[in-house]
mmCIF file of C-alpha atoms (C1' of nucleotides) in Angstrom:
data_model
loop_
_atom_site.group_PDB
_atom_site.id
_atom_site.type_symbol
_atom_site.label_atom_id
_atom_site.label_comp_id
_atom_site.label_asym_id
_atom_site.label_seq_id
_atom_site.Cartn_x
_atom_site.Cartn_y
_atom_site.Cartn_z
ATOM 1 C CA MET F 18 -3.659 36.500 -1.863
ATOM 2 C CA GLU F 19 -4.342 36.372 -5.682
ATOM 3 C CA LEU F 20 -5.642 33.487 -7.565
ATOM 4 C CA ALA F 21 -2.288 33.067 -9.469
ATOM 5 C CA GLU F 22 -0.454 33.008 -6.455
ATOM 6 C CA GLY F 23 -2.804 30.618 -4.697
ATOM 7 C CA LYS F 24 -2.493 28.180 -7.547
ATOM 8 C CA LEU F 25 1.389 28.146 -7.506
ATOM 9 C CA LYS F 26 1.378 27.627 -3.689
ATOM 10 C CA PHE F 27 -1.474 25.112 -3.967
ATOM 11 C CA ILE F 28 0.944 23.109 -6.744
ATOM 12 C CA GLU F 29 3.960 23.485 -4.436
ATOM 13 C CA ALA F 30 2.418 22.237 -1.624
ATOM 14 C CA TRP F 31 0.578 19.120 -3.156
ATOM 15 C CA GLY F 32 3.858 18.315 -4.782
ATOM 16 C CA LYS F 33 5.902 18.515 -1.626
ATOM 17 C CA LEU F 34 3.226 16.407 0.145
ATOM 18 C CA GLY F 35 3.310 13.762 -2.720
ATOM 19 C CA SER F 36 7.001 13.373 -2.585
ATOM 20 C CA GLU F 37 6.846 12.829 1.560
ATOM 21 C CA TRP F 38 4.479 10.023 0.591
ATOM 22 C CA GLY F 39 6.485 8.313 -1.852
ATOM 23 C CA ILE F 40 4.620 9.907 -4.905
ATOM 24 C CA ASN F 41 6.555 11.349 -7.600
ATOM 25 C CA ARG F 42 6.699 15.220 -7.065
ATOM 26 C CA THR F 43 5.815 16.210 -10.586
ATOM 27 C CA MET F 44 3.065 13.910 -10.727
ATOM 28 C CA ALA F 45 1.487 15.307 -7.699
ATOM 29 C CA GLN F 46 2.192 18.531 -9.269
ATOM 30 C CA VAL F 47 0.249 17.895 -12.534
ATOM 31 C CA HIS F 48 -2.545 16.337 -10.352
ATOM 32 C CA ALA F 49 -2.983 19.499 -8.561
ATOM 33 C CA LEU F 50 -2.717 21.882 -11.607
ATOM 34 C CA LEU F 51 -5.642 19.654 -13.242
ATOM 35 C CA LEU F 52 -7.592 19.641 -9.882
ATOM 36 C CA VAL F 53 -7.937 23.524 -9.980
ATOM 37 C CA SER F 54 -8.534 23.531 -13.691
ATOM 38 C CA PRO F 55 -12.123 23.894 -14.741
ATOM 39 C CA GLU F 56 -11.390 22.626 -18.187
ATOM 40 C CA ALA F 57 -9.511 19.835 -19.230
ATOM 41 C CA LEU F 58 -5.975 20.597 -20.475
ATOM 42 C CA THR F 59 -3.712 19.565 -23.179
ATOM 43 C CA THR F 60 -0.166 18.214 -22.640
ATOM 44 C CA GLU F 61 1.094 21.416 -24.163
ATOM 45 C CA GLU F 62 -0.742 23.289 -21.551
ATOM 46 C CA VAL F 63 0.664 20.933 -18.691
ATOM 47 C CA MET F 64 4.205 21.366 -20.041
ATOM 48 C CA ALA F 65 3.912 25.252 -20.268
ATOM 49 C CA GLU F 66 2.291 25.854 -16.824
ATOM 50 C CA LEU F 67 4.805 23.585 -15.274
ATOM 51 C CA SER F 68 7.802 23.929 -17.548
ATOM 52 C CA ILE F 69 8.443 20.319 -17.847
ATOM 53 C CA SER F 70 9.529 18.365 -21.011
ATOM 54 C CA ARG F 71 7.095 16.495 -23.506
ATOM 55 C CA GLY F 72 8.171 13.258 -22.227
ATOM 56 C CA ASN F 73 7.783 13.960 -18.696
ATOM 57 C CA ALA F 74 4.347 15.226 -19.198
ATOM 58 C CA ASN F 75 3.398 12.576 -21.232
ATOM 59 C CA MET F 76 4.525 9.624 -18.808
ATOM 60 C CA THR F 77 3.116 11.565 -15.729
ATOM 61 C CA LEU F 78 -0.475 11.917 -17.349
ATOM 62 C CA ARG F 79 -0.267 8.245 -18.066
ATOM 63 C CA ASP F 80 0.686 7.472 -14.540
ATOM 64 C CA LEU F 81 -2.181 9.367 -13.382
ATOM 65 C CA ILE F 82 -4.558 7.840 -15.695
ATOM 66 C CA ASP F 83 -3.351 4.360 -14.523
ATOM 67 C CA TRP F 84 -3.975 5.613 -10.929
ATOM 68 C CA GLY F 85 -7.698 6.444 -11.946
ATOM 69 C CA LEU F 86 -7.128 10.047 -10.959
ATOM 70 C CA VAL F 87 -7.345 11.407 -14.585
ATOM 71 C CA GLU F 88 -8.965 10.602 -17.562
ATOM 72 C CA LYS F 89 -8.510 11.664 -21.351
ATOM 73 C CA GLN F 90 -11.002 13.605 -22.993
ATOM 74 C CA HIS F 91 -11.495 14.028 -26.716
ATOM 75 C CA LYS F 92 -13.339 17.240 -28.049
ATOM 76 C CA THR F 93 -14.928 17.299 -31.348
ATOM 77 C CA GLY F 94 -13.033 19.071 -34.024
ATOM 78 C CA GLU F 95 -9.921 19.019 -31.944
ATOM 79 C CA ARG F 96 -7.199 16.555 -32.846
ATOM 80 C CA LYS F 97 -5.467 16.924 -29.421
ATOM 81 C CA GLU F 98 -6.130 14.856 -26.223
ATOM 82 C CA PHE F 99 -7.352 16.785 -23.239
ATOM 83 C CA PHE F 100 -7.017 15.604 -19.640
ATOM 84 C CA TYR F 101 -9.286 16.161 -16.914
ATOM 85 C CA ALA F 102 -9.013 15.456 -13.045
ATOM 86 C CA GLU F 103 -11.634 13.858 -10.979
ATOM 87 C CA LYS F 104 -12.699 16.653 -8.506
ATOM 88 C CA ASP F 105 -14.309 14.722 -5.788
ATOM 89 C CA THR F 106 -11.987 14.517 -3.373
ATOM 90 C CA TRP F 107 -13.294 11.687 -1.370
ATOM 91 C CA ALA F 108 -13.359 9.625 -4.711
ATOM 92 C CA ILE F 109 -9.644 10.758 -4.861
ATOM 93 C CA ALA F 110 -9.039 9.622 -1.263
ATOM 94 C CA ARG F 111 -10.527 6.192 -2.015
ATOM 95 C CA ARG F 112 -8.622 5.653 -5.194
ATOM 96 C CA VAL F 113 -5.342 6.323 -3.729
ATOM 97 C CA ALA F 114 -6.401 4.157 -0.844
ATOM 98 C CA GLU F 115 -7.323 1.565 -2.957
ATOM 99 C CA GLU F 116 -4.414 1.711 -5.228
ATOM 100 C CA ARG F 117 -1.797 1.711 -2.317
ATOM 101 C CA LYS F 118 -3.578 -1.308 -0.474
ATOM 102 C CA LYS F 119 -3.279 -3.368 -3.694
ATOM 103 C CA ARG F 120 0.347 -2.444 -4.440
ATOM 104 C CA GLU F 121 1.508 -2.438 -1.081
ATOM 105 C CA LEU F 122 -0.397 -3.778 1.915
ATOM 106 C CA ASP F 123 -1.741 -6.752 0.199
ATOM 107 C CA PRO F 124 1.885 -7.988 -0.542
ATOM 108 C CA VAL F 125 2.883 -7.238 2.997
ATOM 109 C CA LEU F 126 0.134 -9.375 4.433
ATOM 110 C CA LYS F 127 1.057 -12.007 2.343
ATOM 111 C CA ILE F 128 4.742 -12.059 3.611
ATOM 112 C CA LEU F 129 3.643 -11.665 7.062
ATOM 113 C CA SER F 130 1.485 -14.606 6.841
ATOM 114 C CA GLN F 131 4.328 -16.663 5.414
ATOM 115 C CA LEU F 132 6.526 -15.317 8.304
ATOM 116 C CA SER F 133 3.901 -16.448 11.024
ATOM 117 C CA GLU F 134 4.767 -19.999 9.666
ATOM 118 C CA VAL F 135 8.471 -19.782 10.957
ATOM 119 C CA LYS F 136 9.414 -22.630 13.075
ATOM 120 C CA GLY F 137 12.078 -22.699 15.662
ATOM 121 C CA ASP F 138 13.057 -23.436 19.104
ATOM 122 C CA GLU F 139 10.488 -21.870 21.700
ATOM 123 C CA LYS F 140 13.215 -21.423 24.447
ATOM 124 C CA ASP F 141 15.432 -19.148 21.902
ATOM 125 C CA PRO F 142 14.569 -15.528 22.664
ATOM 126 C CA ALA F 143 15.484 -14.488 19.298
ATOM 127 C CA TYR F 144 12.927 -16.820 18.081
ATOM 128 C CA LYS F 145 10.355 -15.664 20.569
ATOM 129 C CA THR F 146 10.710 -12.084 19.792
ATOM 130 C CA PHE F 147 10.405 -12.549 16.149
ATOM 131 C CA LYS F 148 7.287 -14.354 16.745
ATOM 132 C CA THR F 149 5.809 -11.770 18.872
ATOM 133 C CA SER F 150 6.814 -8.935 16.547
ATOM 134 C CA VAL F 151 5.533 -10.586 13.465
ATOM 135 C CA ALA F 152 2.236 -11.580 15.044
ATOM 136 C CA ASP F 153 1.824 -8.154 16.471
ATOM 137 C CA ILE F 154 2.403 -6.371 13.234
ATOM 138 C CA ASN F 155 0.143 -8.840 11.338
ATOM 139 C CA LYS F 156 -2.457 -8.155 13.719
ATOM 140 C CA LEU F 157 -2.286 -4.167 13.100
ATOM 141 C CA ALA F 158 -1.918 -4.660 9.369
ATOM 142 C CA LYS F 159 -5.257 -6.926 9.227
ATOM 143 C CA ASN F 160 -6.957 -4.100 11.333
ATOM 144 C CA VAL F 161 -5.784 -1.567 8.839
ATOM 145 C CA ASN F 162 -6.745 -3.483 6.040
ATOM 146 C CA LYS F 163 -10.230 -4.160 7.254
ATOM 147 C CA THR F 164 -10.517 -0.261 7.990
ATOM 148 C CA LEU F 165 -9.538 0.344 4.517
ATOM 149 C CA GLU F 166 -11.904 -2.058 3.021
ATOM 150 C CA THR F 167 -14.800 -0.342 5.190
ATOM 151 C CA MET F 168 -13.351 2.932 3.760
ATOM 152 C CA LEU F 169 -13.565 1.799 0.277
ATOM 153 C CA LYS F 170 -17.028 0.875 0.110
ATOM 154 C CA ALA F 171 -18.093 4.030 2.186
ATOM 155 C CA GLU F 172 -19.479 7.653 1.625
ATOM 156 C CA GLU F 173 -17.225 10.365 3.209
ATOM 157 C CA SER F 174 -20.174 11.485 5.510
ATOM 158 C CA TRP F 175 -20.804 8.180 6.748
ATOM 159 C CA PHE F 176 -17.367 7.059 7.177
ATOM 160 C CA PHE F 177 -16.266 10.206 9.184
ATOM 161 C CA GLY F 178 -19.582 10.727 10.894
ATOM 162 C CA SER F 179 -19.725 7.159 12.032
ATOM 163 C CA ILE F 180 -15.885 7.397 13.542
ATOM 164 C CA PHE F 181 -16.843 10.696 15.171
ATOM 165 C CA LYS F 182 -20.201 9.400 16.541
ATOM 166 C CA ILE F 183 -17.996 7.063 18.649
ATOM 167 C CA PHE F 184 -15.084 9.235 19.703
ATOM 168 C CA LYS F 185 -17.024 12.211 20.745
ATOM 169 C CA MET R 285 11.154 -21.529 6.791
ATOM 170 C CA GLU R 286 14.082 -21.081 9.052
ATOM 171 C CA LEU R 287 14.326 -18.242 11.530
ATOM 172 C CA ALA R 288 17.374 -16.812 9.785
ATOM 173 C CA GLU R 289 15.705 -16.830 6.570
ATOM 174 C CA GLY R 290 12.439 -15.262 8.167
ATOM 175 C CA LYS R 291 14.373 -12.445 9.627
ATOM 176 C CA LEU R 292 16.128 -11.551 6.283
ATOM 177 C CA LYS R 293 12.771 -11.638 4.601
ATOM 178 C CA PHE R 294 11.287 -9.531 7.368
ATOM 179 C CA ILE R 295 13.856 -6.847 7.143
ATOM 180 C CA GLU R 296 13.650 -6.639 3.462
ATOM 181 C CA ALA R 297 10.117 -6.504 3.562
ATOM 182 C CA TRP R 298 10.201 -3.652 6.088
ATOM 183 C CA GLY R 299 12.728 -1.754 4.128
ATOM 184 C CA LYS R 300 10.591 -1.868 0.860
ATOM 185 C CA LEU R 301 7.449 -1.043 2.623
ATOM 186 C CA GLY R 302 9.354 2.073 4.352
ATOM 187 C CA SER R 303 10.717 3.376 0.916
ATOM 188 C CA GLU R 304 7.399 3.317 -0.749
ATOM 189 C CA TRP R 305 6.182 5.616 2.084
ATOM 190 C CA GLY R 306 9.017 8.117 1.858
ATOM 191 C CA ILE R 307 11.077 6.619 4.655
ATOM 192 C CA ASN R 308 14.772 5.812 3.995
ATOM 193 C CA ARG R 309 15.062 2.073 3.229
ATOM 194 C CA THR R 310 18.114 1.534 5.549
ATOM 195 C CA MET R 311 16.349 3.315 8.300
ATOM 196 C CA ALA R 312 13.428 1.009 8.074
ATOM 197 C CA GLN R 313 15.708 -1.980 7.839
ATOM 198 C CA VAL R 314 17.524 -1.002 11.033
ATOM 199 C CA HIS R 315 14.273 -0.665 12.614
ATOM 200 C CA ALA R 316 13.073 -4.137 11.628
ATOM 201 C CA LEU R 317 16.409 -5.646 12.748
ATOM 202 C CA LEU R 318 15.952 -4.217 16.099
ATOM 203 C CA LEU R 319 12.186 -5.120 16.280
ATOM 204 C CA VAL R 320 13.170 -8.869 16.364
ATOM 205 C CA SER R 321 16.338 -8.586 18.379
ATOM 206 C CA PRO R 322 15.278 -9.514 22.074
ATOM 207 C CA GLU R 323 18.650 -7.653 23.160
ATOM 208 C CA ALA R 324 19.716 -4.103 22.478
ATOM 209 C CA LEU R 325 22.431 -4.028 19.885
ATOM 210 C CA THR R 326 25.717 -2.027 19.502
ATOM 211 C CA THR R 327 26.459 0.002 16.317
ATOM 212 C CA GLU R 328 28.797 -2.727 15.460
ATOM 213 C CA GLU R 329 26.222 -5.232 15.467
ATOM 214 C CA VAL R 330 23.921 -3.230 13.295
ATOM 215 C CA MET R 331 26.882 -2.502 10.709
ATOM 216 C CA ALA R 332 27.705 -6.282 10.513
ATOM 217 C CA GLU R 333 24.163 -7.623 10.334
ATOM 218 C CA LEU R 334 23.105 -5.061 7.408
ATOM 219 C CA SER R 335 26.648 -4.818 5.896
ATOM 220 C CA ILE R 336 26.273 -0.695 6.297
ATOM 221 C CA SER R 337 28.883 1.548 7.259
ATOM 222 C CA ARG R 338 29.767 3.131 10.562
ATOM 223 C CA GLY R 339 28.516 6.710 9.298
ATOM 224 C CA ASN R 340 25.333 5.272 7.817
ATOM 225 C CA ALA R 341 24.440 3.232 10.959
ATOM 226 C CA ASN R 342 25.199 6.045 13.282
ATOM 227 C CA MET R 343 22.930 8.448 11.383
ATOM 228 C CA THR R 344 20.349 6.100 10.947
ATOM 229 C CA LEU R 345 20.127 5.154 14.714
ATOM 230 C CA ARG R 346 20.192 8.758 15.521
ATOM 231 C CA ASP R 347 17.027 9.247 13.141
ATOM 232 C CA LEU R 348 15.119 6.375 14.703
ATOM 233 C CA ILE R 349 15.739 7.949 18.114
ATOM 234 C CA ASP R 350 14.529 11.160 16.757
ATOM 235 C CA TRP R 351 11.298 9.439 15.684
ATOM 236 C CA GLY R 352 11.073 7.730 19.087
ATOM 237 C CA LEU R 353 11.086 4.280 17.765
ATOM 238 C CA VAL R 354 14.590 3.448 19.342
ATOM 239 C CA GLU R 355 16.138 4.232 22.537
ATOM 240 C CA LYS R 356 19.808 4.226 23.813
ATOM 241 C CA GLN R 357 20.635 1.985 26.535
ATOM 242 C CA HIS R 358 24.002 1.743 28.766
ATOM 243 C CA LYS R 359 25.248 -1.524 30.303
ATOM 244 C CA THR R 360 26.967 -1.441 33.335
ATOM 245 C CA GLY R 361 30.721 -2.094 32.886
ATOM 246 C CA GLU R 362 30.311 -1.558 29.169
ATOM 247 C CA ARG R 363 31.789 1.256 27.250
ATOM 248 C CA LYS R 364 29.778 0.850 24.128
ATOM 249 C CA GLU R 365 26.393 2.291 23.635
ATOM 250 C CA PHE R 366 23.309 -0.192 22.899
ATOM 251 C CA PHE R 367 20.199 0.339 20.865
ATOM 252 C CA TYR R 368 16.721 -1.144 21.699
ATOM 253 C CA ALA R 369 13.430 -0.805 19.543
ATOM 254 C CA GLU R 370 10.048 -0.198 21.240
ATOM 255 C CA LYS R 371 8.215 -3.505 20.494
ATOM 256 C CA ASP R 372 4.685 -2.362 21.178
ATOM 257 C CA THR R 373 3.258 -2.210 17.603
ATOM 258 C CA TRP R 374 0.470 -0.023 18.539
ATOM 259 C CA ALA R 375 2.783 2.429 20.206
ATOM 260 C CA ILE R 376 5.052 2.474 17.142
ATOM 261 C CA ALA R 377 2.099 3.227 14.633
ATOM 262 C CA ARG R 378 1.151 6.154 17.123
ATOM 263 C CA ARG R 379 4.586 7.486 16.954
ATOM 264 C CA VAL R 380 4.786 7.404 13.345
ATOM 265 C CA ALA R 381 1.234 8.782 12.987
ATOM 266 C CA GLU R 382 2.053 11.608 15.310
ATOM 267 C CA GLU R 383 5.347 12.591 13.928
ATOM 268 C CA ARG R 384 4.182 12.585 10.330
ATOM 269 C CA LYS R 385 0.995 14.548 11.261
ATOM 270 C CA LYS R 386 3.304 17.063 12.892
ATOM 271 C CA ARG R 387 5.722 17.240 10.222
ATOM 272 C CA GLU R 388 3.294 16.899 7.160
ATOM 273 C CA LEU R 389 -0.429 17.246 7.858
ATOM 274 C CA ASP R 390 -0.119 20.332 10.196
ATOM 275 C CA PRO R 391 1.906 22.425 7.639
ATOM 276 C CA VAL R 392 -0.774 21.373 4.770
ATOM 277 C CA LEU R 393 -3.471 22.364 6.956
ATOM 278 C CA LYS R 394 -1.768 25.784 7.521
ATOM 279 C CA ILE R 395 -1.479 26.212 3.924
ATOM 280 C CA LEU R 396 -5.061 25.256 3.048
ATOM 281 C CA SER R 397 -6.319 27.601 5.298
ATOM 282 C CA GLN R 398 -4.300 30.197 4.080
ATOM 283 C CA LEU R 399 -5.619 29.310 0.338
ATOM 284 C CA SER R 400 -9.114 29.321 1.695
ATOM 285 C CA GLU R 401 -8.662 33.152 1.880
ATOM 286 C CA VAL R 402 -7.858 33.887 -1.758
ATOM 287 C CA LYS R 403 -10.047 36.385 -3.463
ATOM 288 C CA GLY R 404 -11.348 36.366 -6.948
ATOM 289 C CA ASP R 405 -13.968 36.962 -9.327
ATOM 290 C CA GLU R 406 -17.048 34.663 -8.536
ATOM 291 C CA LYS R 407 -17.692 34.524 -12.102
ATOM 292 C CA ASP R 408 -14.456 33.154 -13.028
ATOM 293 C CA PRO R 409 -14.805 29.428 -13.428
ATOM 294 C CA ALA R 410 -10.989 29.095 -12.454
ATOM 295 C CA TYR R 411 -11.570 30.685 -9.198
ATOM 296 C CA LYS R 412 -14.815 28.967 -8.562
ATOM 297 C CA THR R 413 -12.876 25.615 -9.244
ATOM 298 C CA PHE R 414 -10.103 26.716 -7.272
ATOM 299 C CA LYS R 415 -12.170 27.433 -4.188
ATOM 300 C CA THR R 416 -14.203 24.123 -4.353
ATOM 301 C CA SER R 417 -11.253 21.863 -4.753
ATOM 302 C CA VAL R 418 -9.281 23.783 -1.938
ATOM 303 C CA ALA R 419 -12.365 23.711 0.253
ATOM 304 C CA ASP R 420 -13.137 20.048 -0.383
ATOM 305 C CA ILE R 421 -9.345 19.149 0.470
ATOM 306 C CA ASN R 422 -9.413 21.013 3.568
ATOM 307 C CA LYS R 423 -12.634 19.414 4.712
ATOM 308 C CA LEU R 424 -11.077 15.924 4.124
ATOM 309 C CA ALA R 425 -7.854 17.078 5.833
ATOM 310 C CA LYS R 426 -9.501 18.057 8.714
ATOM 311 C CA ASN R 427 -11.208 14.999 9.113
ATOM 312 C CA VAL R 428 -8.236 12.918 8.770
ATOM 313 C CA ASN R 429 -6.617 15.041 11.473
ATOM 314 C CA LYS R 430 -9.384 14.381 13.710
ATOM 315 C CA THR R 431 -9.180 10.999 13.150
ATOM 316 C CA LEU R 432 -5.508 11.017 13.952
ATOM 317 C CA GLU R 433 -5.997 12.891 17.223
ATOM 318 C CA THR R 434 -8.551 10.151 18.133
ATOM 319 C CA MET R 435 -6.096 7.661 17.315
ATOM 320 C CA LEU R 436 -3.194 9.237 19.118
ATOM 321 C CA LYS R 437 -5.147 9.194 22.506
ATOM 322 C CA ALA R 438 -6.442 5.509 22.139
ATOM 323 C CA GLU R 439 -5.744 2.194 22.969
ATOM 324 C CA GLU R 440 -5.539 -0.170 19.887
ATOM 325 C CA SER R 441 -8.280 -2.310 21.029
ATOM 326 C CA TRP R 442 -10.680 0.557 21.794
ATOM 327 C CA PHE R 443 -9.767 2.250 18.534
ATOM 328 C CA PHE R 444 -10.373 -0.602 16.024
ATOM 329 C CA GLY R 445 -13.060 -2.260 18.250
ATOM 330 C CA SER R 446 -14.978 0.766 18.091
ATOM 331 C CA ILE R 447 -14.546 1.291 14.259
ATOM 332 C CA PHE R 448 -15.560 -2.249 13.772
ATOM 333 C CA LYS R 449 -18.441 -1.886 16.138
ATOM 334 C CA ILE R 450 -19.777 0.633 13.726
ATOM 335 C CA PHE R 451 -19.103 -0.829 10.458
ATOM 336 C CA LYS R 452 -20.233 -4.488 11.195
ATOM 337 C "C1'" DT O 132 -1.591 7.618 -50.380
ATOM 338 C "C1'" DT O 133 1.000 11.271 -47.982
ATOM 339 C "C1'" DA O 134 2.224 14.561 -44.802
ATOM 340 C "C1'" DA O 135 1.202 17.168 -40.857
ATOM 341 C "C1'" DA O 136 -0.257 16.630 -36.104
ATOM 342 C "C1'" DC O 137 0.185 14.581 -32.267
ATOM 343 C "C1'" DT O 138 1.643 10.808 -28.778
ATOM 344 C "C1'" DT O 139 4.837 7.490 -27.013
ATOM 345 C "C1'" DT O 140 9.357 5.688 -26.017
ATOM 346 C "C1'" DC O 141 13.719 5.303 -24.157
ATOM 347 C "C1'" DA O 142 18.783 5.991 -24.039
ATOM 348 C "C1'" DA O 143 21.414 9.475 -22.116
ATOM 349 C "C1'" DA O 144 21.815 13.333 -18.972
ATOM 350 C "C1'" DA O 145 20.749 15.850 -14.642
ATOM 351 C "C1'" DA O 146 19.211 15.914 -10.317
ATOM 352 C "C1'" DT O 147 18.641 14.030 -5.860
ATOM 353 C "C1'" DA O 148 19.174 10.952 -2.012
ATOM 354 C "C1'" DA O 149 22.006 7.984 0.527
ATOM 355 C "C1'" DA O 150 26.135 5.576 1.862
ATOM 356 C "C1'" DT O 151 31.151 5.556 2.536
ATOM 357 C "C1'" DG O 152 35.146 6.127 5.416
ATOM 358 C "C1'" DA O 153 38.601 8.519 7.324
ATOM 359 C "C1'" DA O 154 39.452 12.505 10.369
ATOM 360 C "C1'" DA O 155 37.871 15.075 14.361
ATOM 361 C "C1'" DA O 156 35.575 15.038 18.572
ATOM 362 C "C1'" DT O 157 34.044 13.322 22.753
ATOM 363 C "C1'" DT O 158 34.215 10.245 26.549
ATOM 364 C "C1'" DA O 159 35.984 7.679 30.242
ATOM 365 C "C1'" DA O 160 39.238 4.241 31.963
ATOM 366 C "C1'" DA O 161 44.030 4.101 33.684
ATOM 367 C "C1'" DT K 21 46.542 14.261 32.739
ATOM 368 C "C1'" DT K 22 47.334 10.965 28.686
ATOM 369 C "C1'" DT K 23 45.387 7.628 25.912
ATOM 370 C "C1'" DA K 24 42.396 4.216 24.036
ATOM 371 C "C1'" DA K 25 37.810 3.216 23.036
ATOM 372 C "C1'" DT K 26 33.850 4.847 20.891
ATOM 373 C "C1'" DT K 27 30.630 8.279 18.536
ATOM 374 C "C1'" DT K 28 29.830 11.993 15.369
ATOM 375 C "C1'" DT K 29 30.767 14.736 11.283
ATOM 376 C "C1'" DC K 30 31.039 15.565 6.552
ATOM 377 C "C1'" DA K 31 33.346 16.109 1.933
ATOM 378 C "C1'" DT K 32 33.250 12.751 -1.526
ATOM 379 C "C1'" DT K 33 31.669 8.939 -3.933
ATOM 380 C "C1'" DT K 34 28.058 5.820 -5.225
ATOM 381 C "C1'" DA K 35 23.350 4.637 -6.302
ATOM 382 C "C1'" DT K 36 18.936 6.001 -7.073
ATOM 383 C "C1'" DT K 37 15.382 8.677 -9.485
ATOM 384 C "C1'" DT K 38 13.701 11.882 -12.579
ATOM 385 C "C1'" DT K 39 13.752 14.600 -16.544
ATOM 386 C "C1'" DT K 40 14.856 15.403 -21.175
ATOM 387 C "C1'" DG K 41 14.528 15.606 -26.050
ATOM 388 C "C1'" DA K 42 14.913 13.806 -30.229
ATOM 389 C "C1'" DA K 43 13.483 9.951 -32.747
ATOM 390 C "C1'" DA K 44 10.163 6.550 -33.787
ATOM 391 C "C1'" DG K 45 5.253 5.502 -33.894
ATOM 392 C "C1'" DT K 46 0.567 6.462 -34.542
ATOM 393 C "C1'" DT K 47 -3.444 8.787 -36.038
ATOM 394 C "C1'" DT K 48 -6.270 11.354 -39.048
ATOM 395 C "C1'" DA K 49 -7.327 14.925 -42.671
ATOM 396 C "C1'" DA K 50 -6.717 16.092 -47.283
#
DNA sequence: TTAAACTTTCAAAAATAAATGAAAATTAAA
DNA sequence: TTTAATTTTCATTTATTTTTGAAAGTTTAA
């Protein structure tokens, strides 16, 4: 396979994966494009490579910056802004994990703890099932939360190394 | 908070979480409803509780069965079908992990291994960056894959217990 | 200043995903 | 069988998400 073809395949695959995980397809594609670009790209270049509009490119790049996955660069003598993607995969994974934890897991943990307070008739099967399900999910969510917190602090080799040491 | 209100909050939260993770909101809500129901429900009951159409209820329930999260039950003397959700949270997490691994991670691993074969000019920065990014993502994906495989085999207490023993 | 280069915004359009509901298909009791 | 109950299908409709593109805003060089 040629580089050009591989690049297209990579962008396509990353976009598909993103959309399956609730991330806008175009955003994932722009990220993929920047990931395989040695140099920072301009908005124009992103627009041209992916055939997307200026507005779309601009908003998507801004979102990627908000996620901490891309940074703006300025080149001396150049008026335009350049966009460069963080290349360290483990850092990317941590950024995504951190952001989604903050946006999604933390709110869910809050709601679950409220739902743990629901009072009712201990004889009522509906109440008992509710209680048990909420308690179980709460326990799992807290374990996931603790694991993520560990991951956010860890180096990749340490994190996976330690996991596999245990489960070998 | 009352049971009725808590139930609504739970269904709403589960639906929102689902949609953030690429799962149809209604499907997550039906799952939530069944999770807190001590008894198996009929299609009619699901339709009424969530105010959704027959077609939607039918398709959603079928999808949940495909995911292995819900099973059909038949009651003697009853013509209708009843739907019951697996209540063991760890089993649910494993089912979801297994299914998404199969549907999403496995195809990505396959593409990444193809992309590892891309040939090009070692002096070309575009080629070098492509190679490095693909190799790094491949490594991470394989580690995630191994961790998932471990999780699929493990008991919850063992899995998290072992992780926290290491990271204490 | 001013004017060209560049970035951002956002209402409208297009694309995509999900839901409806009535008809067709299936099932099982009479 | 026949028929009534129940489930499934799927063309249409509705809702949601994403993209466009032109206008407004901003920046910087002359």
